Coordinates of C-alpha atoms in Angstrom, one line a residue:
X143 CA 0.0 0.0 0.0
X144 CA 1.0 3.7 -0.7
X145 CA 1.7 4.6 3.1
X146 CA 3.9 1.3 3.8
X147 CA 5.9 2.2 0.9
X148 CA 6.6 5.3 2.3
X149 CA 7.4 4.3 5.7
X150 CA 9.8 1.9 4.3
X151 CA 11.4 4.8 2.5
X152 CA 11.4 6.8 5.4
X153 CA 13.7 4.4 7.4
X154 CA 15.7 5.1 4.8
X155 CA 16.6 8.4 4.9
X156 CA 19.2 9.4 7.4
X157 CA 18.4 12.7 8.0
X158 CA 15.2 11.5 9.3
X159 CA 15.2 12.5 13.3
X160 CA 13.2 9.1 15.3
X161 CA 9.6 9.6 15.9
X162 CA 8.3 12.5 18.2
X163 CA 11.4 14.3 17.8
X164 CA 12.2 16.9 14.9
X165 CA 14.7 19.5 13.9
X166 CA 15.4 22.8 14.4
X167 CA 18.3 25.4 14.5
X168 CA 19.9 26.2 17.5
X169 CA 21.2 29.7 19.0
X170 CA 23.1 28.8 21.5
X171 CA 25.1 25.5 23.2
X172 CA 25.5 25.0 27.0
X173 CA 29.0 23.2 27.0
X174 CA 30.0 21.2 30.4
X175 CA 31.5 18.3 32.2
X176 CA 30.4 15.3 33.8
X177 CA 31.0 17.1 37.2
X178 CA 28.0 19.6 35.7
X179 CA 30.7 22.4 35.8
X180 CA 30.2 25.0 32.8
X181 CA 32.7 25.1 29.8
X182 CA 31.7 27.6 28.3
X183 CA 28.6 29.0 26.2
X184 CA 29.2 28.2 22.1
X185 CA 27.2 30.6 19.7
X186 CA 26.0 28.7 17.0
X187 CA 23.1 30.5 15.5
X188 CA 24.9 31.4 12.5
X189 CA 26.8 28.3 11.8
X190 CA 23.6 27.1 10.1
X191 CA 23.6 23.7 11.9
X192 CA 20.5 21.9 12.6
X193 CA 20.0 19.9 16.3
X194 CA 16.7 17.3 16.9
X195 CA 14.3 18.0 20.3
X196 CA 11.6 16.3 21.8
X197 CA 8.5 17.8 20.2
X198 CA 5.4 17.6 22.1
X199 CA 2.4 15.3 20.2
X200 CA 0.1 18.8 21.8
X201 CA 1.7 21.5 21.1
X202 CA 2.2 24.1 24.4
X203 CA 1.0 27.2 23.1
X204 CA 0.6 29.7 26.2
X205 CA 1.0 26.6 28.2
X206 CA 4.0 26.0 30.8
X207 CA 5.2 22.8 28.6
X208 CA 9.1 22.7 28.4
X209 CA 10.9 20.2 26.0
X210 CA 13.2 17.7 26.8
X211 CA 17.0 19.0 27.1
X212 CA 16.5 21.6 24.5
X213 CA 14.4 24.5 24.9
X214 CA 14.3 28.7 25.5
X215 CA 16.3 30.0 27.4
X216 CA 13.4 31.2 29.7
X217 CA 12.7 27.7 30.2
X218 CA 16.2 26.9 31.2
X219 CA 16.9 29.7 33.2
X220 CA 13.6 31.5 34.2
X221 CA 14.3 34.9 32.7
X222 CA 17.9 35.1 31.2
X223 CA 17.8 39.3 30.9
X224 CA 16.9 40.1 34.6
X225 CA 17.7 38.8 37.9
X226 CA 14.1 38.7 39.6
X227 CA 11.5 36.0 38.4
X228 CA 8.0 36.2 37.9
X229 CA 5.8 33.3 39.6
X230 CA 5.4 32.1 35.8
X231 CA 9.0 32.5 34.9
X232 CA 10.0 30.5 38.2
X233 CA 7.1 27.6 37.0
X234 CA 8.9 27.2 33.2
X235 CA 11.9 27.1 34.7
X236 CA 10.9 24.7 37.7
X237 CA 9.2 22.1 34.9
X238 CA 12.3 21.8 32.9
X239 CA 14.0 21.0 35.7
X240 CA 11.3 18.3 36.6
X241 CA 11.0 17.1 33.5
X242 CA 14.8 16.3 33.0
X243 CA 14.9 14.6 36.3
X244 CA 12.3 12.6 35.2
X245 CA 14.0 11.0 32.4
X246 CA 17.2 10.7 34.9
X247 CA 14.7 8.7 37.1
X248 CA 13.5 6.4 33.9
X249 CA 17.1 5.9 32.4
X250 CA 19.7 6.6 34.9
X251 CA 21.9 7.7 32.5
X252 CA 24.9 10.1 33.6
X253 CA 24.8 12.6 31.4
X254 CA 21.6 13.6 32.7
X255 CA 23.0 13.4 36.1
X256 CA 25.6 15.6 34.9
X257 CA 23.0 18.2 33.6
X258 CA 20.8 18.6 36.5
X259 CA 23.9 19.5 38.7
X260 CA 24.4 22.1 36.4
X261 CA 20.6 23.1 36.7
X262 CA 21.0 22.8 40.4
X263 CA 24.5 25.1 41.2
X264 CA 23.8 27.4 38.7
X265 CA 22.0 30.7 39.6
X266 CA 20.5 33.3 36.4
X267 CA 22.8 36.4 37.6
X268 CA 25.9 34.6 36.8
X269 CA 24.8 34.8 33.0
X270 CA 22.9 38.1 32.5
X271 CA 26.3 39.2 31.2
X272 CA 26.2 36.8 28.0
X273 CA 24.3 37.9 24.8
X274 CA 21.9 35.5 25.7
X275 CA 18.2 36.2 25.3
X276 CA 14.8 34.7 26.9
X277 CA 13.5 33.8 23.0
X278 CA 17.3 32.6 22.1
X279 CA 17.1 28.4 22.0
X280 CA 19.5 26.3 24.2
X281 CA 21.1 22.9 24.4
X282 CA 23.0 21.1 26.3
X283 CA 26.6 19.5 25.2
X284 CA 28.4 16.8 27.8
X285 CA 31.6 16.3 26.9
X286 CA 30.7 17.7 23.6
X287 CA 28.0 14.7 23.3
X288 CA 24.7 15.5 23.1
X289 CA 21.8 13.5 24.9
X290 CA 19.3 13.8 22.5
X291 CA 21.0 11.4 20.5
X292 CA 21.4 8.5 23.0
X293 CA 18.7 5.5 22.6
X294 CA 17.3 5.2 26.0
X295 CA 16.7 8.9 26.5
X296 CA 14.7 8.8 22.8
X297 CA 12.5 5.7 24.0
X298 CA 12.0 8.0 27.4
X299 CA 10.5 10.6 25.5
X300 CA 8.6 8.3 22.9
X301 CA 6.9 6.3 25.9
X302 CA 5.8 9.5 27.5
X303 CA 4.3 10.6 24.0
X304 CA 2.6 7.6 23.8
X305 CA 1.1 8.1 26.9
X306 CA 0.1 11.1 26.1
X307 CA -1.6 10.3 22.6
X308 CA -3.5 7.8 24.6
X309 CA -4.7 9.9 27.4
X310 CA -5.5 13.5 25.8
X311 CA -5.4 12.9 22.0
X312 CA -6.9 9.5 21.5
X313 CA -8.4 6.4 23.7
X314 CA -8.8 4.6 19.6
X315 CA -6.8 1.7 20.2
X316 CA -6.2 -0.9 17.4
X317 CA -4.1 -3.0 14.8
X318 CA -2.1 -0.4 13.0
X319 CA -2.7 -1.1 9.1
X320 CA 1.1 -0.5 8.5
X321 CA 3.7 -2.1 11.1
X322 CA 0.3 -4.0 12.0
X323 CA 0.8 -3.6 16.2
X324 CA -1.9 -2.9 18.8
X325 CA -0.9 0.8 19.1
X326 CA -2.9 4.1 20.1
X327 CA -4.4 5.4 16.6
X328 CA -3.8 8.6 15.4
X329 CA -7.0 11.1 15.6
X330 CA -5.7 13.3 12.8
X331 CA -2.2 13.3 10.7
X332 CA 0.3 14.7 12.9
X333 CA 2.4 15.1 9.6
X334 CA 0.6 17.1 7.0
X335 CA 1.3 17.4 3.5
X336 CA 3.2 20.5 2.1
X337 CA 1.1 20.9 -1.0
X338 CA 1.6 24.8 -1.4
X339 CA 2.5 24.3 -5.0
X340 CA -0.3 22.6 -6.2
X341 CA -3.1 24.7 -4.1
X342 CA -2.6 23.1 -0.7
X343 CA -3.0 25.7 2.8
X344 CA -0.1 26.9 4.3
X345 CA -0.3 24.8 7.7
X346 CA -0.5 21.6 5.3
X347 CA -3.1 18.9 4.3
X348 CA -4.2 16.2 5.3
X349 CA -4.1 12.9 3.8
X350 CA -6.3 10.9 6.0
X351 CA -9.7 12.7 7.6
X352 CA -13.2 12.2 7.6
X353 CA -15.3 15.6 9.0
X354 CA -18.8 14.5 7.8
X355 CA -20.8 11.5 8.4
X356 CA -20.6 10.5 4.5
X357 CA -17.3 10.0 4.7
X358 CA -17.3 8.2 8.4
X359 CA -17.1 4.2 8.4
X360 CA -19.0 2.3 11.1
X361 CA -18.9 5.6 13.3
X362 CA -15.4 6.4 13.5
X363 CA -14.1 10.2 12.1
X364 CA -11.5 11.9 11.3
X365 CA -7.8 9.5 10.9
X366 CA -9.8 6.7 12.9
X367 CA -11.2 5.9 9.6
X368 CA -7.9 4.5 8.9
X369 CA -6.5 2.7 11.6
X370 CA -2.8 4.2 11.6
X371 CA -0.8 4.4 15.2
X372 CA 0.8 8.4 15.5
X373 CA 4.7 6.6 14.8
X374 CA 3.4 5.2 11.3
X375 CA 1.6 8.2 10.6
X376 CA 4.4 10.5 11.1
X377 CA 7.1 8.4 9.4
X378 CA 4.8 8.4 5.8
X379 CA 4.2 12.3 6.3
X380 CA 7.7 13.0 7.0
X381 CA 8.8 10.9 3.7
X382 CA 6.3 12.6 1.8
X383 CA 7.6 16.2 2.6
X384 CA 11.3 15.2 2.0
X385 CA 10.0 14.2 -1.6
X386 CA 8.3 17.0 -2.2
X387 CA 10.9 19.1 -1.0
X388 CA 13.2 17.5 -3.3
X389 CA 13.8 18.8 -7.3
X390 CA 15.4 15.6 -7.8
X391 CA 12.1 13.5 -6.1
X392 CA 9.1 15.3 -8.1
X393 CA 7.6 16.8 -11.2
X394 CA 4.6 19.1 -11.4
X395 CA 2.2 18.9 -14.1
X396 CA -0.6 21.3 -14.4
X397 CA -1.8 20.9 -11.0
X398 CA -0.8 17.8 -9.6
X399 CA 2.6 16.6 -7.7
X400 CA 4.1 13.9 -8.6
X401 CA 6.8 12.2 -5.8
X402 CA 8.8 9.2 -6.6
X403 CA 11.6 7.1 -5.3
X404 CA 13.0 3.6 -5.1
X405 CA 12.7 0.9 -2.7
X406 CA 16.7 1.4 -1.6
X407 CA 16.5 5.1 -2.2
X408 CA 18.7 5.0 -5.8
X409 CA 19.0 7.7 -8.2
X410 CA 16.7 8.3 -10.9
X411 CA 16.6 11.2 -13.2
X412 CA 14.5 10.2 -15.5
X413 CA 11.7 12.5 -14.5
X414 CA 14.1 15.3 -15.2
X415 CA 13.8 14.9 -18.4
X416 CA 9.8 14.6 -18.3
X417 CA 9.9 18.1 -16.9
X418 CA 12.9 20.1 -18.8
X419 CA 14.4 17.6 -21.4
X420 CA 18.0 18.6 -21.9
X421 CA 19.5 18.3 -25.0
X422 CA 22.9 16.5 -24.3
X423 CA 21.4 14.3 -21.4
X424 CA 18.1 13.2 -23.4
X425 CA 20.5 12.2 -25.9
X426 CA 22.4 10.1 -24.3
X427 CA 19.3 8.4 -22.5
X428 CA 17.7 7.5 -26.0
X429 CA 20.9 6.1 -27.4
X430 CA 21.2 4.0 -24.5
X431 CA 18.0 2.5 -25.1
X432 CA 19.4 2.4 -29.3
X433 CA 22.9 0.4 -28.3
X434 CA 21.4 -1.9 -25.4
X435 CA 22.8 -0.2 -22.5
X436 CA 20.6 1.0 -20.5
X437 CA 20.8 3.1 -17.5
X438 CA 18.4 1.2 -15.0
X439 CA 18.7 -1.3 -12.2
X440 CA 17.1 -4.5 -13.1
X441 CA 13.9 -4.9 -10.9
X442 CA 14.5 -2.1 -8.5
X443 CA 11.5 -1.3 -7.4
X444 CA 9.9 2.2 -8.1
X445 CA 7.0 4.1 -6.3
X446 CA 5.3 7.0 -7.5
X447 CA 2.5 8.8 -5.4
X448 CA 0.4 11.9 -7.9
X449 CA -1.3 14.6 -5.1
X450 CA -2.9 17.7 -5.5
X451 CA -4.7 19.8 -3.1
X452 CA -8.4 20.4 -2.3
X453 CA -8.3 22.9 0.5
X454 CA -6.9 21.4 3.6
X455 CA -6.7 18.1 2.3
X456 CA -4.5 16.0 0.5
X457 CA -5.9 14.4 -2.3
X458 CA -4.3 10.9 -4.2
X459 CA -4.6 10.7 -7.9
X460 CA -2.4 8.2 -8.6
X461 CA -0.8 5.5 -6.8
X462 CA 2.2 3.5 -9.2
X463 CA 4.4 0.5 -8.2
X464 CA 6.6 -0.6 -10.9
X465 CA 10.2 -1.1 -11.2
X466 CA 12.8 2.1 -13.0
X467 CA 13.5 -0.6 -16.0
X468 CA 9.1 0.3 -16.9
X469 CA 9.4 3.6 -16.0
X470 CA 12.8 4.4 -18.4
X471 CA 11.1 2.4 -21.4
X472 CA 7.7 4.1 -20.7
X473 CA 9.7 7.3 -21.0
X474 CA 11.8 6.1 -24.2
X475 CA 8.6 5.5 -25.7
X476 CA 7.2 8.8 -24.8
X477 CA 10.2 10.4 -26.4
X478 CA 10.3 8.2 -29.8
X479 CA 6.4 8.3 -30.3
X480 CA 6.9 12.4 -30.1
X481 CA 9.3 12.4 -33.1
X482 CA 8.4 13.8 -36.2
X483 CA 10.5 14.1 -40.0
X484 CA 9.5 17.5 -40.7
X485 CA 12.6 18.5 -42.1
X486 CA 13.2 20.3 -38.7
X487 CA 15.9 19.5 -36.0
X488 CA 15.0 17.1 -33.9
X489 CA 13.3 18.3 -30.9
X490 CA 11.4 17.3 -27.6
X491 CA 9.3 18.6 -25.0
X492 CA 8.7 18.1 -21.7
X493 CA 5.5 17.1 -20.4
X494 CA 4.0 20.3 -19.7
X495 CA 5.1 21.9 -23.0
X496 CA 3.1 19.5 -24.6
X497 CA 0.2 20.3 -22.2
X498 CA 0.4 24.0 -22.4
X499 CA -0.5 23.1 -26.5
X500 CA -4.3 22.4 -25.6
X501 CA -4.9 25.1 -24.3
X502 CA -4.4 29.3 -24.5
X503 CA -4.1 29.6 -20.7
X504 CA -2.6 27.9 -18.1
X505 CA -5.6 27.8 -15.9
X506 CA -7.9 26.9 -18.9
X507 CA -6.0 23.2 -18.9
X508 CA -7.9 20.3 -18.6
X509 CA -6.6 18.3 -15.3
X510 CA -7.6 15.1 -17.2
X511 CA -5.3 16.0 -20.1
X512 CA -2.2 16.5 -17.4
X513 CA -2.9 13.4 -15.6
X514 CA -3.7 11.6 -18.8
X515 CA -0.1 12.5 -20.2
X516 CA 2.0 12.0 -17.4
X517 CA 0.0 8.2 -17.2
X518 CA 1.5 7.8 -20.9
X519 CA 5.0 8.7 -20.1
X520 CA 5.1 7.1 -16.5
X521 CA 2.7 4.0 -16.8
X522 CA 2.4 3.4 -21.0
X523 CA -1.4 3.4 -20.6
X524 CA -3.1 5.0 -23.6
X525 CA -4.0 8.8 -23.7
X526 CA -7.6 9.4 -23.3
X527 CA -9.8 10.9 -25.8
X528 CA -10.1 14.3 -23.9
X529 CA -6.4 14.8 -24.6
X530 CA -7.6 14.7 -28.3
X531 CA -10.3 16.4 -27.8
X532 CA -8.2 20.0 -26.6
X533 CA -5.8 19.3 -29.1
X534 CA -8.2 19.3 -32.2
X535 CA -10.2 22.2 -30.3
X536 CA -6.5 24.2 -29.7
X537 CA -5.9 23.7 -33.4
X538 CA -9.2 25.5 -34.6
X539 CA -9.2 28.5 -32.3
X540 CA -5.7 29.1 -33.3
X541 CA -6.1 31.3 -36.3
X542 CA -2.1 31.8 -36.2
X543 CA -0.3 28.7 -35.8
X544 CA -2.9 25.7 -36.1
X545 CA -1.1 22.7 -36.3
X546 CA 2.4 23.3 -34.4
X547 CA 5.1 20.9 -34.5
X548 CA 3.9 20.0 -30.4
X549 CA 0.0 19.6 -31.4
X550 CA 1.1 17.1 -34.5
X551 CA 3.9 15.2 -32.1
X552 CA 0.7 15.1 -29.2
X553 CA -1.7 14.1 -32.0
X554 CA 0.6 11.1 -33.1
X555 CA 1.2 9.9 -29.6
X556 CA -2.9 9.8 -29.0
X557 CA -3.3 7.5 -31.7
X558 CA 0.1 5.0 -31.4
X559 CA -1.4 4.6 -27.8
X560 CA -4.5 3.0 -29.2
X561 CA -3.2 0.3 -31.7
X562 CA -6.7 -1.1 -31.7
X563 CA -8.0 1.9 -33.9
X564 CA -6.1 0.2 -36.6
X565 CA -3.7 3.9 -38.0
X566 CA -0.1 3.7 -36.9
X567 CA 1.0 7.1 -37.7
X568 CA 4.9 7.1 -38.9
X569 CA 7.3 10.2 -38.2
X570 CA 7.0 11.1 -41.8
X571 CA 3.9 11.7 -44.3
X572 CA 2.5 8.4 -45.5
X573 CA 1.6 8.2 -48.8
X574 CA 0.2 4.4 -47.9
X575 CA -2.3 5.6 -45.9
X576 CA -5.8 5.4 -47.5
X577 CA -7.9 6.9 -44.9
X578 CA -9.9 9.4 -46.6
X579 CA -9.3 12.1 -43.3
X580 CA -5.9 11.6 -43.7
X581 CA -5.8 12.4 -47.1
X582 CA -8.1 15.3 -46.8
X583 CA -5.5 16.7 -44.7
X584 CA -2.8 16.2 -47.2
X585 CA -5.1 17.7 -49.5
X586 CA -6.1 20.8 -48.2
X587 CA -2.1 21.2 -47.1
X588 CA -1.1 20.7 -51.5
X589 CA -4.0 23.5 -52.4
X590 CA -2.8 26.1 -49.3
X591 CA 0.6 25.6 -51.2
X592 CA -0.6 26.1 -54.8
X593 CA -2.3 28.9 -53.2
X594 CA 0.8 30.6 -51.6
X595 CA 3.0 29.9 -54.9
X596 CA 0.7 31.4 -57.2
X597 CA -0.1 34.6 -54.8
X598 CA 3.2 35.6 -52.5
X599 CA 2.5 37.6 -49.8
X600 CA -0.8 36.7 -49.5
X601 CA -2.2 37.9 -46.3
X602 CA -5.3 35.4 -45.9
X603 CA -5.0 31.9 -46.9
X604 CA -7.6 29.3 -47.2
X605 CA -6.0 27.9 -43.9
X606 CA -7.3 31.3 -41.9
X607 CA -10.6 30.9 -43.7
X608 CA -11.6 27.5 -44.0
X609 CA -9.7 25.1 -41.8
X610 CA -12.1 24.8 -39.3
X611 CA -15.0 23.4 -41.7
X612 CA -12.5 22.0 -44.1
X613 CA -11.5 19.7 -40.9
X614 CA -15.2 18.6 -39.9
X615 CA -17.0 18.7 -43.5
X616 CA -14.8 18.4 -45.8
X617 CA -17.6 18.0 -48.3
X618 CA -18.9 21.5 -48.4
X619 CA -15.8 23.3 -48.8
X620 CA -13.2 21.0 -51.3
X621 CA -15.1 21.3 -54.4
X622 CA -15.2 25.6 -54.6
X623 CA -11.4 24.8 -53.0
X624 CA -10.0 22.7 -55.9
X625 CA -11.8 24.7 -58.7
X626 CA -9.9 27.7 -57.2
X627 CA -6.5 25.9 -57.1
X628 CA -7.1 25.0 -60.7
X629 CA -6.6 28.5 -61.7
X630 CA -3.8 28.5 -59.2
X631 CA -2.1 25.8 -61.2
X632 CA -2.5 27.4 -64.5
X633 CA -0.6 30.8 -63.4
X634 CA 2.2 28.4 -62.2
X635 CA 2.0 27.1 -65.3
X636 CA 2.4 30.0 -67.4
X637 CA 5.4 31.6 -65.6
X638 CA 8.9 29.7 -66.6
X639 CA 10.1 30.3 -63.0
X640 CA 7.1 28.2 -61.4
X641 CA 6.6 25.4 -64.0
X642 CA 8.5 23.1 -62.1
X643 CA 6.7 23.7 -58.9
X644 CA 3.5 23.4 -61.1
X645 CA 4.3 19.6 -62.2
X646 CA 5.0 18.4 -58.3
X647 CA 2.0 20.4 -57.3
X648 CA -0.1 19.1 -60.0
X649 CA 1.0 15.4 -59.4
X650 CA 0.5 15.5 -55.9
X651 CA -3.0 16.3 -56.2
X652 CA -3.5 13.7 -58.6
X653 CA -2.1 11.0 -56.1
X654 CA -3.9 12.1 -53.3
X655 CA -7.3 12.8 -55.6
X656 CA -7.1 9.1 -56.6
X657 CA -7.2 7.5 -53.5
X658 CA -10.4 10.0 -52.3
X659 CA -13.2 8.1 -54.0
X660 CA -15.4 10.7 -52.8
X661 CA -15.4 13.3 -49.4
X662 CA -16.8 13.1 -46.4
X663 CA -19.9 15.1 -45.2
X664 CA -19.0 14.7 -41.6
X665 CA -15.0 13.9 -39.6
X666 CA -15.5 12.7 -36.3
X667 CA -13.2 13.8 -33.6
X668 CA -10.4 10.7 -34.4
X669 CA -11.1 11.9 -38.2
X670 CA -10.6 15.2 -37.4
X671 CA -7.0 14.6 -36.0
X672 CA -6.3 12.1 -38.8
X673 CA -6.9 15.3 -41.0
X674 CA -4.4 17.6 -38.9
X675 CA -1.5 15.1 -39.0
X676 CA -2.4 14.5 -42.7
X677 CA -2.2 18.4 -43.3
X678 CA 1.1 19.1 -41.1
X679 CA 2.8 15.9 -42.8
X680 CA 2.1 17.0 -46.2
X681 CA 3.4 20.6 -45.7
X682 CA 6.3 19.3 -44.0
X683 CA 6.9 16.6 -46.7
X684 CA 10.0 17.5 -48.8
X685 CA 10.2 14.9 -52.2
X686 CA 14.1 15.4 -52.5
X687 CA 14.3 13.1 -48.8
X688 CA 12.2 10.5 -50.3
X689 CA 14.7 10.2 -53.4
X690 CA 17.6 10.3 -50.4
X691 CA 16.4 7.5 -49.1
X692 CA 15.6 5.4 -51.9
X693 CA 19.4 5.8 -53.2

């Protein structure tokens, strides 16, 4: 299951800090002995080091509720900046006290000794002179060890956090659906999800949570819906954030976040090239798939989790388990389906270039197109007809440009990733193919060039005027077409300088004109981007290549 997979990840991670305890920077160190005799104060807030503390499971907010070993300063000391102490300051600094000596009385472990004789022989007026300040943060170095780090002391503070979770945050005890032991169940994730890039709050969302009774199961809300213990729950929330926090780890497409890794946390860039393909290293990562060597691991596993945001909650729109040597020939295939001979240097897009072609806005693109596309390139499933459906509707608003080099590369990846339609589109123009959308296409591209020889500089072509019904009913607009680029023809015939151009011309609208036994009234949607490619294949065709290739 998704969170397993991500608490598996999370163990490995070093940087991780152990359940109920995170990281933080820290102003100031409290050096001393065994004997609890001060060292010496160490300044650290600008070293840029990070230190882990005991977090509480409830936070303190104007609550007297110090942390373990690390903590303000007015916690340590009371109030660092002036001798007297209020009756609140004396209570913070009393609790830290008791709280330490605590854990000394669960783990007997000298270090803590060592600290509370510190706490005990040290009085606040033999530091006012330091820099220090009440909001500065403080911890404590033995022997230039720290007790944070040493095991007992941890499974002091986790027990007591445990306690906690089952006494004021939840009574909910059960099998935990992850490491599968009787534990105290989380109430709500204690880890949310930092989804600001894709529309998710600033305090995070939530995976798990159930705030109406629809979404309740046999009466339990909010995380009890999923029986998950607080350690679990953590762990998978802390592994998703690292990922998201990481370029190398995810890839946003329109508006969804996609995280990824491997079961022993091994390198993969292939996403990098879904999102910004680089010429030099998406060159080598084709030819490695053209000589045999390729780049992946066999059978290491991969994992990749797709999230967006819906307000303060987390939402999963696709879950993938496969292994990188899938994934790299998912994406070699997304690459060599996108290449076109159009006389052009070769060129490829990442996956929201191609996305950005169906539509004129960013916010105007479909989600389902996004998802739909990145499924292709990730999975190899088979773009759905919506992604058509923008394309074809891109192509007709777009007076300009029509049928780009991106719309025609989108257009023949649509219909290689559904081989049961029967049309394998090639890179190059297929004179072959007999489908009569197709060769309307290639049509109506031969009499926008007769038109454009025999008038330079026109302004308005019969593209601008009649694409759009030329595309969906070819039969009421090709008959007045080819009577017009009959008298085309014969003013390139006439003219020494274009009688050349009028023989190709002319006998490429013979070849196309005998396969058309008649046209169509209607194109449907597939027809419709049969007749694009046809159009942008003929006008890219050059007959020179063809004679290259036969020599």
């Amino acid at each position: 299951m998704i969170l397993e997979k991500l608490c598996e990840f999370a163990e490995t991670v070093e940087d991780f800090p152990p359940p109920h305890f995170k990281k933080r920077s820290i102003d100031y160190l409290i050096e001393i002995n065994e004997e609890g005799e001060l060292l010496g104060f160490t300044d650290v807030s600008d070293e840029g080091k990070i230190f882990i503390y005991a977090d509480h499971l409830i936070g303190r907010t104007s609550q007297v509720k110090p942390h373990l070993l690390v903590d303000k300063a007015s916690y340590v000391f009371g109030n660092i900046e002036e001798e007297s102490l209020s009756p609140r300051q004396k209570k913070t600094k009393n609790e830290f006290y008791k709280l330490i000596l605590e854990s000394y009385q669960a783990t007997n472990e000298q270090i803590i000794y060592s600290i509370l004789k510190f706490l005990e022989n040290t009085q606040v007026e033999d530091h006012i002179e330091n820099d220090l300040k009440n909001n500065n943060w403080i911890a404590f170095r033995v022997n230039g060890k720290d007790p944070l780090k040493i095991d007992s002391i941890q499974e002091f503070w986790q027990k007591r956090q445990n306690k906690v979770a089952n006494e004021k945050r939840s009574d909910f005890i059960s099998e935990c659906l992850i490491c599968g032991q009787e534990k105290v169940i989380a109430d709500r994730d204690p880890e949310q999800f930092k989804l600001l890039r894709v529309g998710g709050q600033s305090g995070g969302s939530s995976l798990i949570s159930a705030n109406h009774k629809s979404f309740e199961s046999y009466g339990l809300s909010g995380s009890y819906i999923a029986s998950i213990c607080f350690e679990c729950a953590t762990q998978y929330g802390r592994a998703a954030n690292y990922l998201i926090a990481k370029k190398d780890h995810c890839l946003k497409i329109g508006d969804i976040l996609y995280i990824f890794w491997t079961k022993n946390n091994l390198e993969f860039n292939g996403f990098e090239l879904l999102e910004n393909p680089e010429e030099n290293e998406l060159r080598d990562f084709l030819n490695s798939f053209r000589s045999g060597k390729k780049s992946y691991i066999d059978d290491e596993e991969f994992y990749c989790l797709a999230l967006s945001a819906n307000n303060s909650r987390a939402v999963v729109r696709d879950w993938i388990s496969t292994t990188i040597k899938n994934v790299e020939e998912n994406i070699n295939n997304y690459f060599r389906e996108m290449k076109l001979d159009d006389n052009k240097s070769d060129r490829y897009y990442g996956i929201n270039s191609l996305v950005s072609q169906t539509a004129f806005k960013f916010d105007d693109i479909k989600p389902i197109v996004a998802e739909s596309l990145a499924s292709y390139a990730i999975k190899g499933n088979s773009l759905v007809e919506a992604v058509l459906f923008n394309i074809v509707k891109r192509i007709k608003a777009d007076v300009e440009f029509r049928v780009t080099r991106p719309r025609a590369s989108l257009l023949k990846m649509y219909f290689n990733s559904h081989p049961e339609g029967g049309i394998k589109v090639k890179d190059k123009l297929n004179k072959k193919e007999n489908n009569s959308a197709y060769l309307c296409g290639r049509l109506f591209s031969v009499i926008e060039i007769i038109q454009k020889k025999a008038l330079p500089g026109i302004k308005s072509t019969i593209v601008d005027r009649y694409y759009g019904t030329a595309s969906s009913a070819p039969a009421s607009v090709f008959g007045n077409l080819i009577r017009k680029a009959q008298h085309h023809l014969a003013k390139l015939r006439k003219e020494e300088s274009t009688t050349g151009m009028y023989y190709w011309l002319q006998s490429e609208l013979e070849d196309i004109m005998v396969e058309l036994n008649d046209f169509p009234a209607t194109l449907s949607l597939k027809e419709q981007g049969l007749f694009a490619l046809g159009y942008y294949q003929q006008k890219a065709y050059r007959p020179e290549k063809d004679k290259e290739g036969e020599n």
